[in-house]
mmCIF file with all atom_site columns, C-alpha atoms in Angstrom:
data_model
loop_
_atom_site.group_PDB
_atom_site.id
_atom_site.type_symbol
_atom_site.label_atom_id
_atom_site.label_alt_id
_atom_site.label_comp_id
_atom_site.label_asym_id
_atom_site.label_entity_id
_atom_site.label_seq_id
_atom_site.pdbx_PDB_ins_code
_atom_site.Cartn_x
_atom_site.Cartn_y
_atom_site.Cartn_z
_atom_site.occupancy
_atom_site.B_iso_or_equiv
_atom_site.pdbx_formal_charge
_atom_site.auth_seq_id
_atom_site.auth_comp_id
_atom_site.auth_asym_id
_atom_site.auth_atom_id
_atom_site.pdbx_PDB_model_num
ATOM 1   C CA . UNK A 1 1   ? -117.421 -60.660 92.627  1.00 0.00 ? 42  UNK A CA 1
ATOM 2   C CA . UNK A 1 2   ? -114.202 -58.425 91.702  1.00 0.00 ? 43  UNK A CA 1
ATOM 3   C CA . UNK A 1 3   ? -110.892 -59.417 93.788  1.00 0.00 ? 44  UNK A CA 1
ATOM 4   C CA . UNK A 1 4   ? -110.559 -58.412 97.701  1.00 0.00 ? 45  UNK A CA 1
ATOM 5   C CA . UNK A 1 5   ? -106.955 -56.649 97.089  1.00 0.00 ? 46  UNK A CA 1
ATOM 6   C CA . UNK A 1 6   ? -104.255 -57.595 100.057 1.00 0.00 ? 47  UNK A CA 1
ATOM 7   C CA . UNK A 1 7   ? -104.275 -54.385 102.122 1.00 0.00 ? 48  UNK A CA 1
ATOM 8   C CA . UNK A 1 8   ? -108.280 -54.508 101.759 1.00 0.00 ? 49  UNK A CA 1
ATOM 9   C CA . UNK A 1 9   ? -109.153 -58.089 103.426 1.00 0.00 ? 50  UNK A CA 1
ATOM 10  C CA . UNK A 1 10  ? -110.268 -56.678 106.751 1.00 0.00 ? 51  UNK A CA 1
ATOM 11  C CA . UNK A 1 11  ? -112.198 -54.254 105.574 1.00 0.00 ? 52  UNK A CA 1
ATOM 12  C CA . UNK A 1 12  ? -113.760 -56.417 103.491 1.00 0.00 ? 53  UNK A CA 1
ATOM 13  C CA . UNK A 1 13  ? -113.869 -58.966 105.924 1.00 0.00 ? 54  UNK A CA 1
ATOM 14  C CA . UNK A 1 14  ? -115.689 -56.646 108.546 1.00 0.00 ? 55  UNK A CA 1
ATOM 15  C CA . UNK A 1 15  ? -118.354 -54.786 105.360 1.00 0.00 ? 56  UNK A CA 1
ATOM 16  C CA . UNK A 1 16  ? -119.041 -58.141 104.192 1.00 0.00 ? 57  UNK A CA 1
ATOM 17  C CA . UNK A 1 17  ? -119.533 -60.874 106.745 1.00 0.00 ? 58  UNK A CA 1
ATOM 18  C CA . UNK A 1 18  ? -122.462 -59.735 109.350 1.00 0.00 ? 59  UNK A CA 1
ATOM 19  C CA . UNK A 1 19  ? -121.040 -61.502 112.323 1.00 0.00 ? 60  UNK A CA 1
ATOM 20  C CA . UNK A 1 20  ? -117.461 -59.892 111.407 1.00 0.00 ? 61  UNK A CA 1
ATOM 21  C CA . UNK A 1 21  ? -117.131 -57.300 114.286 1.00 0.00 ? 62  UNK A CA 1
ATOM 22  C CA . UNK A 1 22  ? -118.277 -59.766 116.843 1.00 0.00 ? 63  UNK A CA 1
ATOM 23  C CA . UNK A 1 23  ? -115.984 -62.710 115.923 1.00 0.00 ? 64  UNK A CA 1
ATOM 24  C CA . UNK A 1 24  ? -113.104 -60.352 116.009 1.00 0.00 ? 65  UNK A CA 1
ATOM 25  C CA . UNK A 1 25  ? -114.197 -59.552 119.737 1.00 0.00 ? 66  UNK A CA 1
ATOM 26  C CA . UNK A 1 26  ? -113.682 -62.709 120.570 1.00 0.00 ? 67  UNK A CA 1
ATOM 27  C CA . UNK A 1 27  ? -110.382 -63.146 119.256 1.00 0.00 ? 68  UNK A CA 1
ATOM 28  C CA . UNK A 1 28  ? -107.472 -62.674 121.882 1.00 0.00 ? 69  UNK A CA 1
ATOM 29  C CA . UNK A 1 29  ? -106.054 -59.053 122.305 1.00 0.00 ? 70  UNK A CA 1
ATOM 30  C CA . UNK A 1 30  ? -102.732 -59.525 120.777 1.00 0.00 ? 71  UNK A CA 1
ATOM 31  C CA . UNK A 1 31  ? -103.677 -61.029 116.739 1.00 0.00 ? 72  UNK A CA 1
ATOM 32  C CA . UNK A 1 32  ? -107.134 -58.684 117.432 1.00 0.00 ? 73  UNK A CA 1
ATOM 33  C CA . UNK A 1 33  ? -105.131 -55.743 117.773 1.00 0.00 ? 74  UNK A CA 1
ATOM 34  C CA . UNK A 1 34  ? -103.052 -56.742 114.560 1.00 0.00 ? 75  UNK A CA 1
ATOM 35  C CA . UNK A 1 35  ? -105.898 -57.882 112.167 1.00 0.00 ? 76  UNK A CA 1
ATOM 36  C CA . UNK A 1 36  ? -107.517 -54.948 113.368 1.00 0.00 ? 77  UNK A CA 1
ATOM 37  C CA . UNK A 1 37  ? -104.592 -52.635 111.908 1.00 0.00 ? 78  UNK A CA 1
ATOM 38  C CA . UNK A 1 38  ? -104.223 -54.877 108.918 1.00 0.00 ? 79  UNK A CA 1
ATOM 39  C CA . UNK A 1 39  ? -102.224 -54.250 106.643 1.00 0.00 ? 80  UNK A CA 1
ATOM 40  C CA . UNK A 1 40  ? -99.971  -52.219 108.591 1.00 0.00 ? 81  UNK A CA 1
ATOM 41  C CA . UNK A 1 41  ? -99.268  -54.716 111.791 1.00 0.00 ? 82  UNK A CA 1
ATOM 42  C CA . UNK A 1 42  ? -97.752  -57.808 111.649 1.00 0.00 ? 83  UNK A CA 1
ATOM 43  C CA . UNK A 1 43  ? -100.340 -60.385 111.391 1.00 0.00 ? 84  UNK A CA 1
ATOM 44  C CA . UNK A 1 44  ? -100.797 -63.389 109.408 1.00 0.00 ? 85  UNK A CA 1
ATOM 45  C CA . UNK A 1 45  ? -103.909 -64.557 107.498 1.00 0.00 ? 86  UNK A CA 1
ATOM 46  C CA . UNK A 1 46  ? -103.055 -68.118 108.531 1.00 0.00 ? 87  UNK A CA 1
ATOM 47  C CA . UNK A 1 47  ? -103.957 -66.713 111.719 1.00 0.00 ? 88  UNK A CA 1
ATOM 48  C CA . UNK A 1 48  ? -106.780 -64.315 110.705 1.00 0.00 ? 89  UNK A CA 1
ATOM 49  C CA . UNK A 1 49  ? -108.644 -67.026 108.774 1.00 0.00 ? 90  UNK A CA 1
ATOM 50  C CA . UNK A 1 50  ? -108.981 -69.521 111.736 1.00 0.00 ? 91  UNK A CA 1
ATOM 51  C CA . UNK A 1 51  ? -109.228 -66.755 114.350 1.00 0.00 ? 92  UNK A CA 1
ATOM 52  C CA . UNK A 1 52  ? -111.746 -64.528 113.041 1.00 0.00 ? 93  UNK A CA 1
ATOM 53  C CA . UNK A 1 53  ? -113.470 -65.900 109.968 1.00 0.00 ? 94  UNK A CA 1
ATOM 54  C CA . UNK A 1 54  ? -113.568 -69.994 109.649 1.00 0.00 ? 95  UNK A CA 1
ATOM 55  C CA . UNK A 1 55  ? -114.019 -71.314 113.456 1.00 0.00 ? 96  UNK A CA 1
ATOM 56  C CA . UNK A 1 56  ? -116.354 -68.326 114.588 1.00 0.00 ? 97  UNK A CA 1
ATOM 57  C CA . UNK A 1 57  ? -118.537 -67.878 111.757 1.00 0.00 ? 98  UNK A CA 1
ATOM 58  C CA . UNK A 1 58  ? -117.898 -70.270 108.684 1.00 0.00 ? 99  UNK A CA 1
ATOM 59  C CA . UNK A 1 59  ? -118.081 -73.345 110.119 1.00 0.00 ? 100 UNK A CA 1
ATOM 60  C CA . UNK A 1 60  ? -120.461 -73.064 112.816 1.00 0.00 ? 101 UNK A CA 1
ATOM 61  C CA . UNK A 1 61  ? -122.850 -71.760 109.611 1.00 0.00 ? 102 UNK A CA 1
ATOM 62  C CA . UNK A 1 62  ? -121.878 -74.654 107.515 1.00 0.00 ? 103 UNK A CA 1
ATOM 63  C CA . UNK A 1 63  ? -123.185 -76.755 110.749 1.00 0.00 ? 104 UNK A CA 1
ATOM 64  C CA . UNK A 1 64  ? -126.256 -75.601 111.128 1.00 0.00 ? 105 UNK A CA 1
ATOM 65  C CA . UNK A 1 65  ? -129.361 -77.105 110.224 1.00 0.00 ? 106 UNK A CA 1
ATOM 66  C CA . UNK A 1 66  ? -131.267 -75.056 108.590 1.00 0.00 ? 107 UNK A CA 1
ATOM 67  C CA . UNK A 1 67  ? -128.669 -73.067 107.473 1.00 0.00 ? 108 UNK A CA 1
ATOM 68  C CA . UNK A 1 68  ? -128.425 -69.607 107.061 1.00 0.00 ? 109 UNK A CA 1
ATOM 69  C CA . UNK A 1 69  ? -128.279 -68.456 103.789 1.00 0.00 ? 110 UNK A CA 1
ATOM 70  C CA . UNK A 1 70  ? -128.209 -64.616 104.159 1.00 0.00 ? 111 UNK A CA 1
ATOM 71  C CA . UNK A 1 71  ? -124.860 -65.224 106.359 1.00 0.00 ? 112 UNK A CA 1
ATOM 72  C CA . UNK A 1 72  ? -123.292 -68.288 103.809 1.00 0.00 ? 113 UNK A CA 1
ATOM 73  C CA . UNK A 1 73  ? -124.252 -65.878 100.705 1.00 0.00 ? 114 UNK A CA 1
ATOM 74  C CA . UNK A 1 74  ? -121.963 -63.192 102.516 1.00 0.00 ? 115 UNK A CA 1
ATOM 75  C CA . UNK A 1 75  ? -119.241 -65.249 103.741 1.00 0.00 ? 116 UNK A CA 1
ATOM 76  C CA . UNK A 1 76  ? -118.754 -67.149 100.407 1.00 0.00 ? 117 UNK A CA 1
ATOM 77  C CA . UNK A 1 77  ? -118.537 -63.636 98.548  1.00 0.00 ? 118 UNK A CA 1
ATOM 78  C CA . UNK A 1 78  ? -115.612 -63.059 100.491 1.00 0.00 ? 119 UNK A CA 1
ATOM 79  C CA . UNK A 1 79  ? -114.369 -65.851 99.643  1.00 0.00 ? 120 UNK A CA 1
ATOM 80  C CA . UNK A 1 80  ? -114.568 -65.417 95.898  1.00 0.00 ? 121 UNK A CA 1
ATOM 81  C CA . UNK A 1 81  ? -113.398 -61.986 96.113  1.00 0.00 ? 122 UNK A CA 1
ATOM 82  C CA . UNK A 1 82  ? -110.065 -63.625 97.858  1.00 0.00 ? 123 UNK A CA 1
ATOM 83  C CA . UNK A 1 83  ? -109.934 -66.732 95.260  1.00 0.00 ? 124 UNK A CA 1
ATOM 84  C CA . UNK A 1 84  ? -110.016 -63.855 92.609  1.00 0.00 ? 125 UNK A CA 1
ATOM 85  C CA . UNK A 1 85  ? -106.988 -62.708 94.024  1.00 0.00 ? 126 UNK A CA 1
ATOM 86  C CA . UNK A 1 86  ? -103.973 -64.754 92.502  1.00 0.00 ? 127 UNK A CA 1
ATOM 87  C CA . UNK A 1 87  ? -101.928 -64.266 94.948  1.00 0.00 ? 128 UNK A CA 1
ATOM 88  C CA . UNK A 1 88  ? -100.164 -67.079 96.037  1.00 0.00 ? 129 UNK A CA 1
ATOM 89  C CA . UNK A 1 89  ? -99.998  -66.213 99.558  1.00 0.00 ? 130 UNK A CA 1
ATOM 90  C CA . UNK A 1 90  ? -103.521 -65.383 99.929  1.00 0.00 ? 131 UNK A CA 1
ATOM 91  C CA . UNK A 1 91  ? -104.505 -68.793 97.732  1.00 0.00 ? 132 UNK A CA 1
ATOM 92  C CA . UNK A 1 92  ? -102.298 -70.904 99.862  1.00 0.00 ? 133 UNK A CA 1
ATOM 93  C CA . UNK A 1 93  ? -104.124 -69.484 103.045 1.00 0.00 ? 134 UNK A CA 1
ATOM 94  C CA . UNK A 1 94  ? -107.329 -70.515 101.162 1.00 0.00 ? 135 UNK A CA 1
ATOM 95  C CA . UNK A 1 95  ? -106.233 -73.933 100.284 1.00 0.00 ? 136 UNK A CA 1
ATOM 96  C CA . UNK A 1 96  ? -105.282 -74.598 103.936 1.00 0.00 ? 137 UNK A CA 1
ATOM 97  C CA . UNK A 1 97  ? -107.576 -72.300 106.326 1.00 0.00 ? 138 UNK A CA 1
ATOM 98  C CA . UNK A 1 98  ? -110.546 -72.246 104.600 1.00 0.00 ? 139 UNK A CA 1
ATOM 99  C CA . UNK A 1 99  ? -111.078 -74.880 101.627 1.00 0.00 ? 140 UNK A CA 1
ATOM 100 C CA . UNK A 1 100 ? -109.467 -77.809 103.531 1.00 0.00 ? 141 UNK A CA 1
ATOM 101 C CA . UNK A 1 101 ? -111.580 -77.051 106.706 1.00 0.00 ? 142 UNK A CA 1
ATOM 102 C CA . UNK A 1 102 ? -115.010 -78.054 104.698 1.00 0.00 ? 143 UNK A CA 1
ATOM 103 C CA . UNK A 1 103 ? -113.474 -81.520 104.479 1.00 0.00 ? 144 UNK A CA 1
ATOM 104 C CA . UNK A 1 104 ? -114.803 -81.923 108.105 1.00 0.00 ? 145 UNK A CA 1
ATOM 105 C CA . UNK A 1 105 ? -118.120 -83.459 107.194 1.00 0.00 ? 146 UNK A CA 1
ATOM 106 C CA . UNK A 1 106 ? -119.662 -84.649 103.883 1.00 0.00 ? 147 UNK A CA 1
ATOM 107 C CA . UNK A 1 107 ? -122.952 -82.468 105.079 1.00 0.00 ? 148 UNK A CA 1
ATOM 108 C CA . UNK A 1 108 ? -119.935 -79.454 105.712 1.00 0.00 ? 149 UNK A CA 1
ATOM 109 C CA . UNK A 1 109 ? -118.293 -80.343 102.205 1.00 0.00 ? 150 UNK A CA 1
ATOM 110 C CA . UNK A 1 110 ? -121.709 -80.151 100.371 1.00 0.00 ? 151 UNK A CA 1
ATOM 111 C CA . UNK A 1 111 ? -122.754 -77.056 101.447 1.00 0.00 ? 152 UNK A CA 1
ATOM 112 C CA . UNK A 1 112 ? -119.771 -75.347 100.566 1.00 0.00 ? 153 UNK A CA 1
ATOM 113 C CA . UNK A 1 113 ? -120.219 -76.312 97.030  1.00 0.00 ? 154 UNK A CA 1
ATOM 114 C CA . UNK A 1 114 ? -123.822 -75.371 97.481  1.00 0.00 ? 155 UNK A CA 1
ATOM 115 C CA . UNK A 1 115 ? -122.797 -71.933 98.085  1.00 0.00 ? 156 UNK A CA 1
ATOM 116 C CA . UNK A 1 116 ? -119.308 -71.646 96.605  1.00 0.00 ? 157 UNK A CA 1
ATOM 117 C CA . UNK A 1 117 ? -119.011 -69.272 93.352  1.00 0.00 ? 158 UNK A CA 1
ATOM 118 C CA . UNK A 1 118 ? -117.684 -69.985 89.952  1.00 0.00 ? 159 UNK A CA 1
ATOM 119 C CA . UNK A 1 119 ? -113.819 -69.456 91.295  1.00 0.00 ? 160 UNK A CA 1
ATOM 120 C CA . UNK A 1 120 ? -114.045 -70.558 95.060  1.00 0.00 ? 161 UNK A CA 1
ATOM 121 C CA . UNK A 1 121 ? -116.015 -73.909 93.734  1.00 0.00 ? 162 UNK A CA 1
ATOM 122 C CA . UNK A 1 122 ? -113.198 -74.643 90.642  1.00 0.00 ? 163 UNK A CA 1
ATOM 123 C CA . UNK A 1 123 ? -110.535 -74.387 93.216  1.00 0.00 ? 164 UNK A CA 1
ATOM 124 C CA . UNK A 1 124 ? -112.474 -76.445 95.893  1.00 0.00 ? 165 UNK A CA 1
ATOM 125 C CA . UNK A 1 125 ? -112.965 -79.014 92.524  1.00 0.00 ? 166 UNK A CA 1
ATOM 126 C CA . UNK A 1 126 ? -109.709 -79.392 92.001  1.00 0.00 ? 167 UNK A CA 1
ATOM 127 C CA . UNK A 1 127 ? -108.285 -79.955 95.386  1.00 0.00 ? 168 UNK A CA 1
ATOM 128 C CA . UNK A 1 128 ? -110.695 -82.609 95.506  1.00 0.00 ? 169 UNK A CA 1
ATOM 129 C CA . UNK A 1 129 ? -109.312 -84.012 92.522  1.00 0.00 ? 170 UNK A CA 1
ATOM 130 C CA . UNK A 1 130 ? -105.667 -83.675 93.135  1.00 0.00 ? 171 UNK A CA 1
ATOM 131 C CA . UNK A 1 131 ? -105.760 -84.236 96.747  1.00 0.00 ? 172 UNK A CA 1
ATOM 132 C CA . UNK A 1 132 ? -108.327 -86.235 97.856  1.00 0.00 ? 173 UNK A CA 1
ATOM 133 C CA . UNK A 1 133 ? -110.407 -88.030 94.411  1.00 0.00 ? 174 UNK A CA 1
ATOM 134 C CA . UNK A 1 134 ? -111.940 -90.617 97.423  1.00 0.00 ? 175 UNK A CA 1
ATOM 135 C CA . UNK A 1 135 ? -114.222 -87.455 98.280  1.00 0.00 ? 176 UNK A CA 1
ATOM 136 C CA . UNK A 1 136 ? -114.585 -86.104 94.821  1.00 0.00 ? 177 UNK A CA 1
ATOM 137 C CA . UNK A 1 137 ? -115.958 -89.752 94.022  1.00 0.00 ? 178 UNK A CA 1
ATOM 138 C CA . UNK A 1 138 ? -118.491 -89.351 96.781  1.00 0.00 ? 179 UNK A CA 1
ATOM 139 C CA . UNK A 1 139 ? -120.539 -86.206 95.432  1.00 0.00 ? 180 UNK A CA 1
ATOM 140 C CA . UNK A 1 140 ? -120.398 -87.523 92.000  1.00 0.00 ? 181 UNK A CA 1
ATOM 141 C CA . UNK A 1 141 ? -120.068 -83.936 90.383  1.00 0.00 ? 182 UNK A CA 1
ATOM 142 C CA . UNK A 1 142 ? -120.357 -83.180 86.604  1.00 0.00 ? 183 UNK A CA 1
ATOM 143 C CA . UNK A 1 143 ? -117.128 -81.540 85.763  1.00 0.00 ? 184 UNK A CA 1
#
């Protein structure tokens, strides 16, 4: 998966995730208007992430039982198209929007290595093992 550039993410977000358009819908008028306009309004992707991507689609997926894999495929190639991006504001929305919502659940945590790509997974490895090596210990990974 090649980067998602800064001024791209929406677009991306909404050509990539299946659920995209509808989960923006659903987000209040005034950050739906901005994300919407992205990059040109002022919006936040501490704000986007939560809003439009992790609590309406991501997480519910990681819940389900069985999951689906079409829509985790998706959403995790958008993810590694954003870990690809070094940017340090778009990594540090990563760290703390998205990667530290899978520590929710073991089940939640395990899936999203499941599914996470060569980039997305090393990063989500080595939060585990800087931040929290307690959880690391629990999956027992070879790395």
């Amino acid at each position: 998966m090649s980067k998602i550039e800064f001024q791209d993410i929406v677009r991306q977000f909404v050509l990539m995730i299946p659920a995209a358009n509808a989960a923006l819908r659903g987000v209040p008028d005034r950050p739906r208007l901005d994300f919407e306009a992205w990059p040109d309004r002022d919006s936040d992707l501490y704000d986007f992430f939560p809003m439009a991507f992790v609590r309406p689609i991501l997480l519910p997926e990681l819940n389900k039982e069985p999951v689906d894999r079409e829509v985790l495929i998706a959403c995790f190639e958008f993810i590694e198209g954003l870990a690809n991006n070094e940017d340090d504001y778009i990594q540090g929305a990563l760290y703390f929007e998205i990667y530290e919502q899978f520590l929710s659940g073991r089940d939640v945590m395990a899936k999203a290595l499941e599914f996470s790509l060569p980039v997305t997974r090393s990063s989500l490895i080595r939060m585990l093992t800087e931040d929290y090596p307690e959880t690391l210990r629990e999956f027992d990974l070879k790395i």
